[in-house]
Each structure stands twice: as structure tokens, then as C-alpha cells.
Coordinates of C-alpha atoms in Angstrom, one line a residue:
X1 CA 38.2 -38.7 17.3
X2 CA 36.6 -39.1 13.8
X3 CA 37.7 -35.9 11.2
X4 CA 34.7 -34.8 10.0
X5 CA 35.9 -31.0 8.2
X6 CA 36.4 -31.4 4.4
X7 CA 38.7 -28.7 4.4
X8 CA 39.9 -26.9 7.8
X9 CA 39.9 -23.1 8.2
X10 CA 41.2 -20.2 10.3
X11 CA 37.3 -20.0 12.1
X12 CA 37.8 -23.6 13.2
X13 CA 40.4 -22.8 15.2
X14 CA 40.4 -22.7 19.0
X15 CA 43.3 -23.2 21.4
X16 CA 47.2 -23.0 20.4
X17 CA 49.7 -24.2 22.8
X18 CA 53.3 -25.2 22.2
X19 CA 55.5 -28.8 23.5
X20 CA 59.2 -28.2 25.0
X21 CA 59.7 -24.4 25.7
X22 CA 63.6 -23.4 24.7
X23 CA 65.9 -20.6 24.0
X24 CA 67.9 -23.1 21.9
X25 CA 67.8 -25.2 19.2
X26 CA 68.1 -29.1 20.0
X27 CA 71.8 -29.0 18.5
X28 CA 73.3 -25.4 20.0
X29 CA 75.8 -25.1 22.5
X30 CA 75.2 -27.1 25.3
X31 CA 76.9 -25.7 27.5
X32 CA 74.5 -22.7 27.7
X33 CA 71.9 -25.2 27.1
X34 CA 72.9 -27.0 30.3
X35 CA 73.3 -23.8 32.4
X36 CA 70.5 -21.5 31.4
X37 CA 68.0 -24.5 29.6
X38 CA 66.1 -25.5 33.0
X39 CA 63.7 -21.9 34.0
X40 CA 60.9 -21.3 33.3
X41 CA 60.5 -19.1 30.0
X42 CA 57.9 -16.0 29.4
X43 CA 56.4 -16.5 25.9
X44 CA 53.3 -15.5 24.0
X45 CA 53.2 -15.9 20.4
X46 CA 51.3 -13.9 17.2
X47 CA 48.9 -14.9 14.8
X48 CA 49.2 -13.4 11.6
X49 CA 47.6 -14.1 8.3
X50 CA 49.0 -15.2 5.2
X51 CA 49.6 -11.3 4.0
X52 CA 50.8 -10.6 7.0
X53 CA 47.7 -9.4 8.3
X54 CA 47.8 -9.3 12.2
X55 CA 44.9 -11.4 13.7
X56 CA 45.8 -11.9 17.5
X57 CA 48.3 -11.8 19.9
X58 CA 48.4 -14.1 23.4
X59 CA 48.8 -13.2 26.9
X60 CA 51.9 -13.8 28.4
X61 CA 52.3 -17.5 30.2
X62 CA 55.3 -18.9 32.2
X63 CA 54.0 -21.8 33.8
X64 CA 55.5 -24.8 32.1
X65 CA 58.3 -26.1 29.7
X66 CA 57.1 -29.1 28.3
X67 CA 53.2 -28.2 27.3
X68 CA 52.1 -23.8 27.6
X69 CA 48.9 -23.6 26.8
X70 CA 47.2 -20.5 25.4
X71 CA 43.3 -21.5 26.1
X72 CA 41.5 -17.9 25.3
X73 CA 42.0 -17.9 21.8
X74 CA 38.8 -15.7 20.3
X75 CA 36.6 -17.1 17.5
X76 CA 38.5 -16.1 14.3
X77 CA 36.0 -15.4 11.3
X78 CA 38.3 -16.0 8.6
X79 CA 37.9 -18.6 5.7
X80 CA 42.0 -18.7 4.4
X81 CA 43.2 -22.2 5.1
X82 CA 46.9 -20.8 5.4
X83 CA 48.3 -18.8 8.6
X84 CA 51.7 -17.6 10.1
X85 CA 52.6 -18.4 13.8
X86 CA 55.6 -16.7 15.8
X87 CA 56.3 -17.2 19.2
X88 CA 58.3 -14.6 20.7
X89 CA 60.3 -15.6 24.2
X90 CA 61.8 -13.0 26.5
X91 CA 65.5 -14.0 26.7
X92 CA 67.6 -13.0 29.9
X93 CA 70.3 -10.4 29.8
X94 CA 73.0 -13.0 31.0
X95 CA 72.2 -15.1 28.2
X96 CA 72.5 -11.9 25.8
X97 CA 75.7 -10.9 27.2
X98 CA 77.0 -14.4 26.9
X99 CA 76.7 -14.7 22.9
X100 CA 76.4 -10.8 22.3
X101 CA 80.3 -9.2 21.2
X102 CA 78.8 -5.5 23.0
X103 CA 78.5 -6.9 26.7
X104 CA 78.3 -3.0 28.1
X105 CA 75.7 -2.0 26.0
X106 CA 73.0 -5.0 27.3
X107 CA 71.1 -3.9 30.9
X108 CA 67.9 -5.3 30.4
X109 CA 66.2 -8.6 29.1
X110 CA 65.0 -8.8 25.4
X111 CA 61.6 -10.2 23.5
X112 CA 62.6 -12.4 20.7
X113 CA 61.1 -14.5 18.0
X114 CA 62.1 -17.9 19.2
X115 CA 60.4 -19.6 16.0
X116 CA 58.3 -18.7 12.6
X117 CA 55.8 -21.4 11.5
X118 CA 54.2 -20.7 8.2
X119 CA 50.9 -23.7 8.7
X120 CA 49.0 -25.0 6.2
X121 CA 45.7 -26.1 8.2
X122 CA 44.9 -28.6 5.5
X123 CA 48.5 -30.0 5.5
X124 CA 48.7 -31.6 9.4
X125 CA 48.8 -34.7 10.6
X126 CA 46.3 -35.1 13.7
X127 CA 47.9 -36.7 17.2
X128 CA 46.3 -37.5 20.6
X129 CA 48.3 -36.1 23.5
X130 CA 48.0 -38.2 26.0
X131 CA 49.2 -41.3 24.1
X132 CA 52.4 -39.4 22.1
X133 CA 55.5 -37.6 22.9
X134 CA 56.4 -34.8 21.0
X135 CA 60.2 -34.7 20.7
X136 CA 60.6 -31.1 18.8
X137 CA 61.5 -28.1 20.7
X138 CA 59.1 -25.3 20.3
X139 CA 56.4 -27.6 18.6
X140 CA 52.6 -25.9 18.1
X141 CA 49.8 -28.1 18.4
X142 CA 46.7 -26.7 17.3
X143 CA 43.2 -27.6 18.7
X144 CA 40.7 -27.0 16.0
X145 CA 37.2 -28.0 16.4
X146 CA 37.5 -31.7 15.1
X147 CA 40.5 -32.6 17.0
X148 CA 44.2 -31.8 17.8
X149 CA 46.7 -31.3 14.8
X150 CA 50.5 -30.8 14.6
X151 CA 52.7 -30.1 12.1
X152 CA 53.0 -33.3 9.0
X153 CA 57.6 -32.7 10.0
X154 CA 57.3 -33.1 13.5
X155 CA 58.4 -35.8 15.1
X156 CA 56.0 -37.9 16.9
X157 CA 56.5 -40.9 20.0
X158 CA 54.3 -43.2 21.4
X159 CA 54.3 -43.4 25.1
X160 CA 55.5 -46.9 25.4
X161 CA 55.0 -47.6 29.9
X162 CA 51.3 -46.3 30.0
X163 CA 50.5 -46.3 33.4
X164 CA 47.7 -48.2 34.8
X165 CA 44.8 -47.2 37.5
X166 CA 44.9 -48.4 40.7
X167 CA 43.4 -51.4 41.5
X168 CA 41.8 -51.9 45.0
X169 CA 42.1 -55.3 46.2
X170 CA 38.2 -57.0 46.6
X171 CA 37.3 -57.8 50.1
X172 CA 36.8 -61.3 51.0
X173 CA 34.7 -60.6 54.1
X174 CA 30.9 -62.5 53.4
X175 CA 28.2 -60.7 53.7
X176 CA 25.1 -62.1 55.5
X177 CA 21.5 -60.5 54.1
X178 CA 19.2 -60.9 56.9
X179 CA 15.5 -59.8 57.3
X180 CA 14.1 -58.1 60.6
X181 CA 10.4 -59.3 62.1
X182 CA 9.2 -55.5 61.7
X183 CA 10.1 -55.8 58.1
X184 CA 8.4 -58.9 57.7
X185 CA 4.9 -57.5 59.4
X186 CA 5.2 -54.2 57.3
X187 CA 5.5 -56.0 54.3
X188 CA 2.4 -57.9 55.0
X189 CA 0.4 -54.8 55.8
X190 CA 1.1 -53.5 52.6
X191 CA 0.1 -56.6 50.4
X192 CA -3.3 -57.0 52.5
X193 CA -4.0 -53.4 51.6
X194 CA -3.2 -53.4 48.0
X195 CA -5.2 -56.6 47.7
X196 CA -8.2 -54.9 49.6
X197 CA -7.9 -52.1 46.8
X198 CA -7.5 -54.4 44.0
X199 CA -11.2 -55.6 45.1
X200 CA -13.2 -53.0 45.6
X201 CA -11.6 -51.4 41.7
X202 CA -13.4 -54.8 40.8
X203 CA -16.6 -54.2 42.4
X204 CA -16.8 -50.5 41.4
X205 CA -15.7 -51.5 37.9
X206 CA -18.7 -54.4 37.5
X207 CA -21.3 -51.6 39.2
X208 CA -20.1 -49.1 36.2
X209 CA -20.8 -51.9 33.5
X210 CA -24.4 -53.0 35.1
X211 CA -25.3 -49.0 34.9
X212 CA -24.2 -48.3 31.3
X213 CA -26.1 -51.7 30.0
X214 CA -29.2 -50.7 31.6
X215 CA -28.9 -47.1 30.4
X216 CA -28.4 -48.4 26.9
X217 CA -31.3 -50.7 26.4
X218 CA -33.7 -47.8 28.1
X219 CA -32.2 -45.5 25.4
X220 CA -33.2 -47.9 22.9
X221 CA -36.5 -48.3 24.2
X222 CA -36.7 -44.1 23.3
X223 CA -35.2 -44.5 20.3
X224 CA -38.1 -46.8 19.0
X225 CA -40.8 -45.2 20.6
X226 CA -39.4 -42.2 18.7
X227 CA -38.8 -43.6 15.2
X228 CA -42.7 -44.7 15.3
X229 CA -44.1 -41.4 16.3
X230 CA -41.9 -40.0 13.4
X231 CA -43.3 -42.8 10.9
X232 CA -47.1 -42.2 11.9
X233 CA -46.9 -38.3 11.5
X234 CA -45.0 -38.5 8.3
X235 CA -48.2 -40.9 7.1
X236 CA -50.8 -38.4 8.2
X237 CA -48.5 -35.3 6.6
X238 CA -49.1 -37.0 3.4
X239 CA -52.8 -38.0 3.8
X240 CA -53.2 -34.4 4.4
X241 CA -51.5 -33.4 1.3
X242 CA -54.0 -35.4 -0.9
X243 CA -56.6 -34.5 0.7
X244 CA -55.6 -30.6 -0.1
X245 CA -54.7 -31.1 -4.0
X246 CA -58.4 -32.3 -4.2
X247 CA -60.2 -29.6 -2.9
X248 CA -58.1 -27.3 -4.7
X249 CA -58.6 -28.7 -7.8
X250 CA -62.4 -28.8 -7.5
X251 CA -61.8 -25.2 -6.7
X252 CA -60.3 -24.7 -9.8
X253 CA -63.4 -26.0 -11.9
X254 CA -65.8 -24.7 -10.2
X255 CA -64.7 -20.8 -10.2
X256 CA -62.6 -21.0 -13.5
X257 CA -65.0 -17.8 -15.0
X258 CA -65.0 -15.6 -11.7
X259 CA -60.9 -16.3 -11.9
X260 CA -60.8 -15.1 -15.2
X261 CA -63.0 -11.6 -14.5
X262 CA -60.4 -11.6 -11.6
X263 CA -57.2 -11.3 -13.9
X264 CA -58.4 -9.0 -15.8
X265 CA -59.0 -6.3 -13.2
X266 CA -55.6 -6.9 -11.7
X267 CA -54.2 -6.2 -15.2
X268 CA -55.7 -3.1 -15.1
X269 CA -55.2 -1.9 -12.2
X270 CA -50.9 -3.0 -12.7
X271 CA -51.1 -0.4 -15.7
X272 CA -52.0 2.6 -13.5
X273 CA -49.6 1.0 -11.0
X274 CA -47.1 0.9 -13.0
X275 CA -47.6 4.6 -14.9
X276 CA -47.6 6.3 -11.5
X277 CA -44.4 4.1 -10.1
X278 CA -42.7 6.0 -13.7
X279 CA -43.6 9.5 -13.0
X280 CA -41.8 9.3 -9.5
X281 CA -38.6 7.2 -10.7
X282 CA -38.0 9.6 -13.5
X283 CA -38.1 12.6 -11.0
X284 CA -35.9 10.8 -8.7
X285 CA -33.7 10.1 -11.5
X286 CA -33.6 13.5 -12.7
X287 CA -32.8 15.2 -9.0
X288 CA -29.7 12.4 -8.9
X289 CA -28.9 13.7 -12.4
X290 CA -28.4 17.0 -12.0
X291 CA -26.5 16.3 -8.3
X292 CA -24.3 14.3 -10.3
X293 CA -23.6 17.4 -12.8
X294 CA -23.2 20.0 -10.0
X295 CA -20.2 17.6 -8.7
X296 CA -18.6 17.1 -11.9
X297 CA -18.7 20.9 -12.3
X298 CA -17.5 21.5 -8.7
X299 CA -14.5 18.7 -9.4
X300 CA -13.8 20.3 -12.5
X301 CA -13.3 23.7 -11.5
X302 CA -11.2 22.6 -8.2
X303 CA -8.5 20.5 -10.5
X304 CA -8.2 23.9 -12.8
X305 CA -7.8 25.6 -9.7
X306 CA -4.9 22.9 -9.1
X307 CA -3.1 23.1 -12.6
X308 CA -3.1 27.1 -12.6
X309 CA 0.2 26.4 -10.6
X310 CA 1.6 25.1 -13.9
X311 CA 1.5 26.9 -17.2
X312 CA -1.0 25.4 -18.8
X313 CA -3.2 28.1 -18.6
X314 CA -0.6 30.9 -19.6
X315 CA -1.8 32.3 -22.7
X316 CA 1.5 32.5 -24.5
X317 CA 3.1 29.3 -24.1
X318 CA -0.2 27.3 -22.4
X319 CA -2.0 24.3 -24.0
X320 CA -5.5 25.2 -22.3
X321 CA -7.8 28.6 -22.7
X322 CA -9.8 29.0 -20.0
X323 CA -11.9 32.0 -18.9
X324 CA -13.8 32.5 -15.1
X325 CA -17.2 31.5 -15.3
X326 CA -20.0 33.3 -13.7
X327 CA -21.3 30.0 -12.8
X328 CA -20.2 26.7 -12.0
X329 CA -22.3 25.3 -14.3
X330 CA -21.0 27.3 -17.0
X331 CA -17.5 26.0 -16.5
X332 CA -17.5 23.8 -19.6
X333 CA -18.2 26.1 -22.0
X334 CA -15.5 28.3 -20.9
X335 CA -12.4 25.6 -21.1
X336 CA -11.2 25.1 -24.4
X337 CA -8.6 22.6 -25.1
X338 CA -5.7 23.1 -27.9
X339 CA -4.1 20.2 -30.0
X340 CA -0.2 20.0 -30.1
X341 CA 1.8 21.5 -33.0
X342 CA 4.5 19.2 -33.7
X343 CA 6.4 22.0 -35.6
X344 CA 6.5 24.4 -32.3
X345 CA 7.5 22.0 -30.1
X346 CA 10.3 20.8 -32.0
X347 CA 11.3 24.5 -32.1
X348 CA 10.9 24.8 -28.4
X349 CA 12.9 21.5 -27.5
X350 CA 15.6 22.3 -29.4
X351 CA 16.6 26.0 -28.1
X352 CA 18.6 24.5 -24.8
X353 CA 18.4 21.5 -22.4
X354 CA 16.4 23.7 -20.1
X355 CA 13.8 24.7 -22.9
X356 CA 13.5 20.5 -23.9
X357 CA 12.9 19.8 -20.1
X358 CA 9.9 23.1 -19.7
X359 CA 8.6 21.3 -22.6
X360 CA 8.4 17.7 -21.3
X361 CA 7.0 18.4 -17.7
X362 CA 4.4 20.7 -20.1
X363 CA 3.4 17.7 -22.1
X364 CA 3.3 15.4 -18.8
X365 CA 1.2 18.2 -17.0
X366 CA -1.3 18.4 -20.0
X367 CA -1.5 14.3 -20.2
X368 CA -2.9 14.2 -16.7
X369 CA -5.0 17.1 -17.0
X370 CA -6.8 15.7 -19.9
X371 CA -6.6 11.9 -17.9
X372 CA -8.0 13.2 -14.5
X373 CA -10.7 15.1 -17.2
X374 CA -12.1 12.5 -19.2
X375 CA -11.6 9.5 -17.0
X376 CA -12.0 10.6 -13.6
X377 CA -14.4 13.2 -13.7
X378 CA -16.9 12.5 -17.0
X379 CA -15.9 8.9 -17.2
X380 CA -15.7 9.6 -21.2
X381 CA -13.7 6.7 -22.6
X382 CA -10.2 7.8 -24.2
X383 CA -9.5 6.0 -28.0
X384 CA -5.7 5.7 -26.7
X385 CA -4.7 4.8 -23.4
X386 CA -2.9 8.1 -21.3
X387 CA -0.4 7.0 -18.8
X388 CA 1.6 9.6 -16.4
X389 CA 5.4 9.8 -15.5
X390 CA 6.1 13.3 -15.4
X391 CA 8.5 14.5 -17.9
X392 CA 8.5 11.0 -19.3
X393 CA 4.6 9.8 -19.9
X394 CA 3.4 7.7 -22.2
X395 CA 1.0 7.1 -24.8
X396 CA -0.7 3.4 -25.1
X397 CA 2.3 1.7 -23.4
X398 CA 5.2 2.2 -26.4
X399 CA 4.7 5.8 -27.6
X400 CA 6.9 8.9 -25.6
X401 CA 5.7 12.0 -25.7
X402 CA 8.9 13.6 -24.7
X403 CA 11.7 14.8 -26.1
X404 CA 15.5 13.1 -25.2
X405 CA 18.8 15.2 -25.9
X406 CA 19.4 12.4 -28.7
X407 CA 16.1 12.9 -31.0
X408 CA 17.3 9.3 -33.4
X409 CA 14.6 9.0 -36.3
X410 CA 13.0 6.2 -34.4
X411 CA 12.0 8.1 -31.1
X412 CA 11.5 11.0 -33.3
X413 CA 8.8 9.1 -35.6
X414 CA 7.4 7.1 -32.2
X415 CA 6.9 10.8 -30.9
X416 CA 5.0 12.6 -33.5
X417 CA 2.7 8.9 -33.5
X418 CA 2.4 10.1 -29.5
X419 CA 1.3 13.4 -30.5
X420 CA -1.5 12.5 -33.3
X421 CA -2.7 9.5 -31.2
X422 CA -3.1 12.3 -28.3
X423 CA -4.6 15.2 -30.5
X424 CA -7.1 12.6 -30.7
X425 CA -8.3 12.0 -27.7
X426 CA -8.2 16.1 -27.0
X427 CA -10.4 16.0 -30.0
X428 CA -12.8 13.5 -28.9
X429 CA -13.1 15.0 -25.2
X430 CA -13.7 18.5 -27.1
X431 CA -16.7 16.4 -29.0
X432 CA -17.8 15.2 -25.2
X433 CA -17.8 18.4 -23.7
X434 CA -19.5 20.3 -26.6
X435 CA -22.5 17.6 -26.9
X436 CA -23.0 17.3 -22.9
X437 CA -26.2 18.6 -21.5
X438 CA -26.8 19.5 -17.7
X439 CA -30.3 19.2 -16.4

């Protein structure tokens, strides 16, 4: 079988099984080896990895000496080329007491390791089974997935006698092939009726052709009759159009004065159109208007109702003065926005960790106000860009306006840039807000 692994691994691994079963070495006594060397021996062996990790241990087999084969070996998963292989042998009591010095002290029969095999997958030399003879005692062969392997010291003979299939001796009896008359006449049935089918597909086939040529050449006929009806009304379309651009153009010179008078009056009568057609638009306009203000008040008024959670309305520490309106229209002129004080913050930040983090989620809470505001609400355009992440928010993409437990001088000048760049926009939302007019 062509060896097609590149390296060979515990995963391709897939039966075990183990050539000339013995209790003894090839050179021990043999006297023990003659009387206790011919049963049958009850083995299973252990697969362990290279760290001695335990990966599986057999079933029990007895069944033969000179091949045991141990074909329910589970897919292994790992990827070390390099495994240990025991196989342990139950050795009888007789034999025990035979070697052992304490003969009273042995009753039952004992599980031994009969031989350790430490197997380097990439390191064996592969063998087919039915053409060798393994002369080792205890020898593992190992089927992995691209053939069988044994170990590269083990000592391998061919089979030299192969013996040969049976050959069965070919009869010389002749046969005599022979033809019965009720053969003969079926067989002439059967050519009489496929030549009677083969005829009448001809005659069917020729009937088909006659049909479609007709067909064709009366569809031709339509298809000219057709083309020359198209041609003639295509000539009379355009006779028609001639004879139309010169009445219209004697049209033309004839009434060119009452024309004139004509344009006039429709000019007119577009102006008063047209000044009635303004009134109503600009008192639709003005109805959409002031809809349009009632639900920017109504908005604004529901997200300070949202924000009172926060203390951004607390007049001690709040960035935003705001009293009740009687009105929602009147809810503008009652919110009054304060810029940040660098000076007071720093103060603030700087008491404790907790007071640094009150003072970011402040900032953060006053930075969306002012976004949802401006953007949302009024659609007023902001000079710098306002972006939201909590504690952490952002002014135009590069400037914090938070504070850090660290304040280096570059943070610390990026920051008070964050806070002039967003005085600014309070300012110019304050300049909005003072200059808007409701209907």
C-alpha cells in the first residue's frame, strides 16, 4: 500500500495487536518454557502517552498465541508522534511458585507487565502480514490508517512455500449449441414487427415534414401581406402630417393680431392667479409654522422633564436654570444655559475619585442635553461637533471633556480646549434661543 502521511500521529492510529504471545523471553529457561509455554495467555495491554499520560486500556483477549488482535481501539485525538505501549499478561500461580523463593505466600494468579515499548510512530518500518513472519516474541504491530507498521529492530521473514489456490481441472466434455424451431419462429415474429414499426415512424415522420412546409410558406404569405399594409399606412401617416403643418401655418398668418390680443389677457388674468394662489400658501405655511413650534416646545419640555433625574437642574451644583412655565410656549424664555468655569471644576475634580467621577457623568449629561437641544429639536447647527460617551464624551473627535486620575499637561491643555470650544456652542444656542420667534 502506497504511504501517503508526511508524518504519522497518535489520531492515525487504529488497531494494535501483538505476534507470538509468551511469558518468557526467547532465551529463558526452557525447561519452564517447554512445560508451561503452550496455553493460551490472557493479555490486554495500555496505551500511555509520552508523559505518562493514560490514553486507553484494552479488553481482555485469550484467543491466540501467534497473532491477538485488539480491533476496538477508539479514535485517539492526539497530535504527539511518540507513545508508550505495555502489555500486561496474567501469569499462573504454578509458574509464580516455580521462580518465586516465598512458595506459601502465592494462592492466586498475577497481572504482569510482560513488555514496555517506548514507539516512535515516525521511526517504523511498514510490513504486510500475510507475506512475513515475525520471529519476536511479544512483537506489536500497529495498523495506522496508511498501512501496517512494526517496530524498525524487529525481526522480519518472508514466507518462503506460499501456498497456491486450488485449481479445478477443465472439463473436456464438448458442448453442442443447438437452436429449437419455437425459437426460430419467435425470433421471426419479432423482426417482422420491429420492421413494421420502423415503417410506419417513416411515414408519420414524412407526414410531419409535408405539414410544417406548408405551414411555413402560408405564414410567409401573412407575413407579406402584413409588411405591405404596414408600408401603405405609414405613407398615408405622413401625407397626413403635411397636410396638417400647412393649415396650421396658414393659421398662423391669418390670426397673428387676434393671437396677440389673446396673450395679453391670459397675462392678466395669471397675475390675479397667481396673487390669490400667495395669500392661501402663506396661510398654509403659517398654520404648519406654528404646529411646527408647538412640537418643538412640547419636545423641549418632555426632555427637561427627562434630565430632572440628573442634577443638571440643581441650583447649587447644576449647569442649567430653569423655571416652570405657565405656558408651553413660554418654555424658552425660562431655560437659561450656564458656560463651564474651568477654575471650579478643577476644584471639584480634585476633592476625591468620587467627586472627579460626579463631575464627568455631569459634563456627559450636559453634552447631550445641549446635543438633543440644538440638533434634534431646533435643528440649529453646532460650530464644534458634540459627541456622547457618558463620563467620557468628546468634543470634535480629539478633545475630552473629562477629567482622568492622571491630569498630564497634555490632557489637561486638550481639556480646557474641550471646554472653550463647548462654551461656544452654549453661547451660540443662547443667541438661537434668544432671537427665535413663535408665530
Amino acid at each position: 500500500m502506497k504511504r501517503f502521511l508526511l508524518s504519522r500521529r497518535q489520531r492515525h492510529l487504529r488497531m494494535i495487536c501483538f505476534h507470538n504471545i509468551s511469558l518468557f523471553r526467547a532465551n529463558g529457561d526452557s525447561k519452564l518454557i517447554k512445560e508451561y509455554g503452550d496455553g493460551f495467555i490472557p493479555c490486554f495491554f495500555i496505551l500511555e502517552s509520552i508523559r505518562g499520560e493514560l490514553l486507553y486500556v484494552s479488553e481482555v483477549q485469550s484467543g491466540s498465541l501467534r497473532k491477538l488482535s485488539f480491533q476496538e481501539l477508539p479514535k485517539l485525538t492526539g497530535a504527539s508522534t511518540m507513545i508508550v505501549l505495555k502489555l500486561v499478561g496474567l501469569v499462573p500461580s504454578d509458574i509464580l511458585c516455580t521462580i518465586s523463593s516465598d512458595k506459601n505466600g502465592i494462592i492466586d494468579d498475577k497481572w504482569c507487565v510482560l513488555c514496555t515499548y517506548t514507539i516512535d510512530l515516525n521511526k517504523l518500518q511498514p510490513i504486510n502480514e500475510d507475506t512475513v513472519l515475525i520471529a519476536g516474541t511479544n512483537a506489536p504491530v500497529l495498523d495506522l490508517i496508511d498501512g501496517s507498521y512494526t517496530l524498525a529492530a524487529e525481526k522480519i521473514k518472508p514466507l518462503k512455500g506460499l501456498v497456491s489456490s486450488h485449481k479445478r481441472n477443465i472439463s473436456q466434455v464438448k458442448i453442442k449449441f443447438s437452436l429449437a424451431y419455437s425459437s426460430l419462429l419467435k425470433l421471426n415474429k419479432l423482426l417482422e414487427y420491429s420492421s413494421q414499426v420502423h415503417e410506419e415512424i417513416n411515414e408519420i415522420s414524412s407526414k410531419i415534414e409535408d405539414d410544417f412546409l406548408s405551414l411555413k410558406n402560408q405564414n410567409h404569405w401573412y407575413m407579406r401581406t402584413v409588411q405591405k399594409s404596414i408600408e401603405t399606412l405609414e405613407k398615408e401617416a405622413l401625407q397626413r402630417k403635411k397636410s396638417k403643418k400647412n393649415i396650421e401655418m396658414a393659421q398662423l398668418e391669418s390670426n397673428d393680431t387676434i393671437n396677440h390680443s389673446k396673450t395679453e389677457l391670459s397675462l392678466m388674468s395669471q397675475d390675479e392667479s397667481i396673487n390669490d394662489d400667495y395669500g392661501s400658501i402663506y396661510s398654509r405655511f403659517v398654520q404648519i409654522k406654528d404646529r411646527l413650534d408647538q412640537l418643538r416646545f412640547k419636545k423641549l419640555y418632555q426632555l427637561i422633564g427627562i434630565f430632572h433625574s440628573t442634577d443638571l437642574f440643581n441650583s447649587d451644583r447644576g449647569y442649567i436654570y430653569f423655571e416652570k412655565p405657565s405656558s408651553v410656549n413660554d418654555v424658552i424664555n425660562r431655560l437659561k444655559l450656564k458656560p463651564l468655569n474651568i477654575e471650579i471644576l478643577l476644584r471639584q475634580a480634585g476633592e476625591s475619585t468620587k467627586h472627579r467621577e460626579y463631575v464627568n457623568s455631569q459634563l456627559g449629561y450636559y453634552l447631550l442635553f445641549l446635543h438633543l437641544t440644538a440638533i434634534q429639536i431646533f435643528k440649529a447647527p453646532l460650530p464644534y461637533r458634540l459627541m456622547y460617551y457618558g463620563s467620557t464624551s468628546v468634543i470634535d473627535s480629539q478633545y475630552p471633556l473629562y477629567f482622568t486620575d492622571q491630569m498630564i499637561s497634555k490632557h489637561q491643555a486638550k481639556l480646557i480646549k474641550a471646554i472653550h470650544y463647548f462654551n461656544a456652542d452654549i453661547l451660540q444656542f443662547k443667541q438661537i434661543l434668544e432671537n427665535y420667534r413663535p408665530t
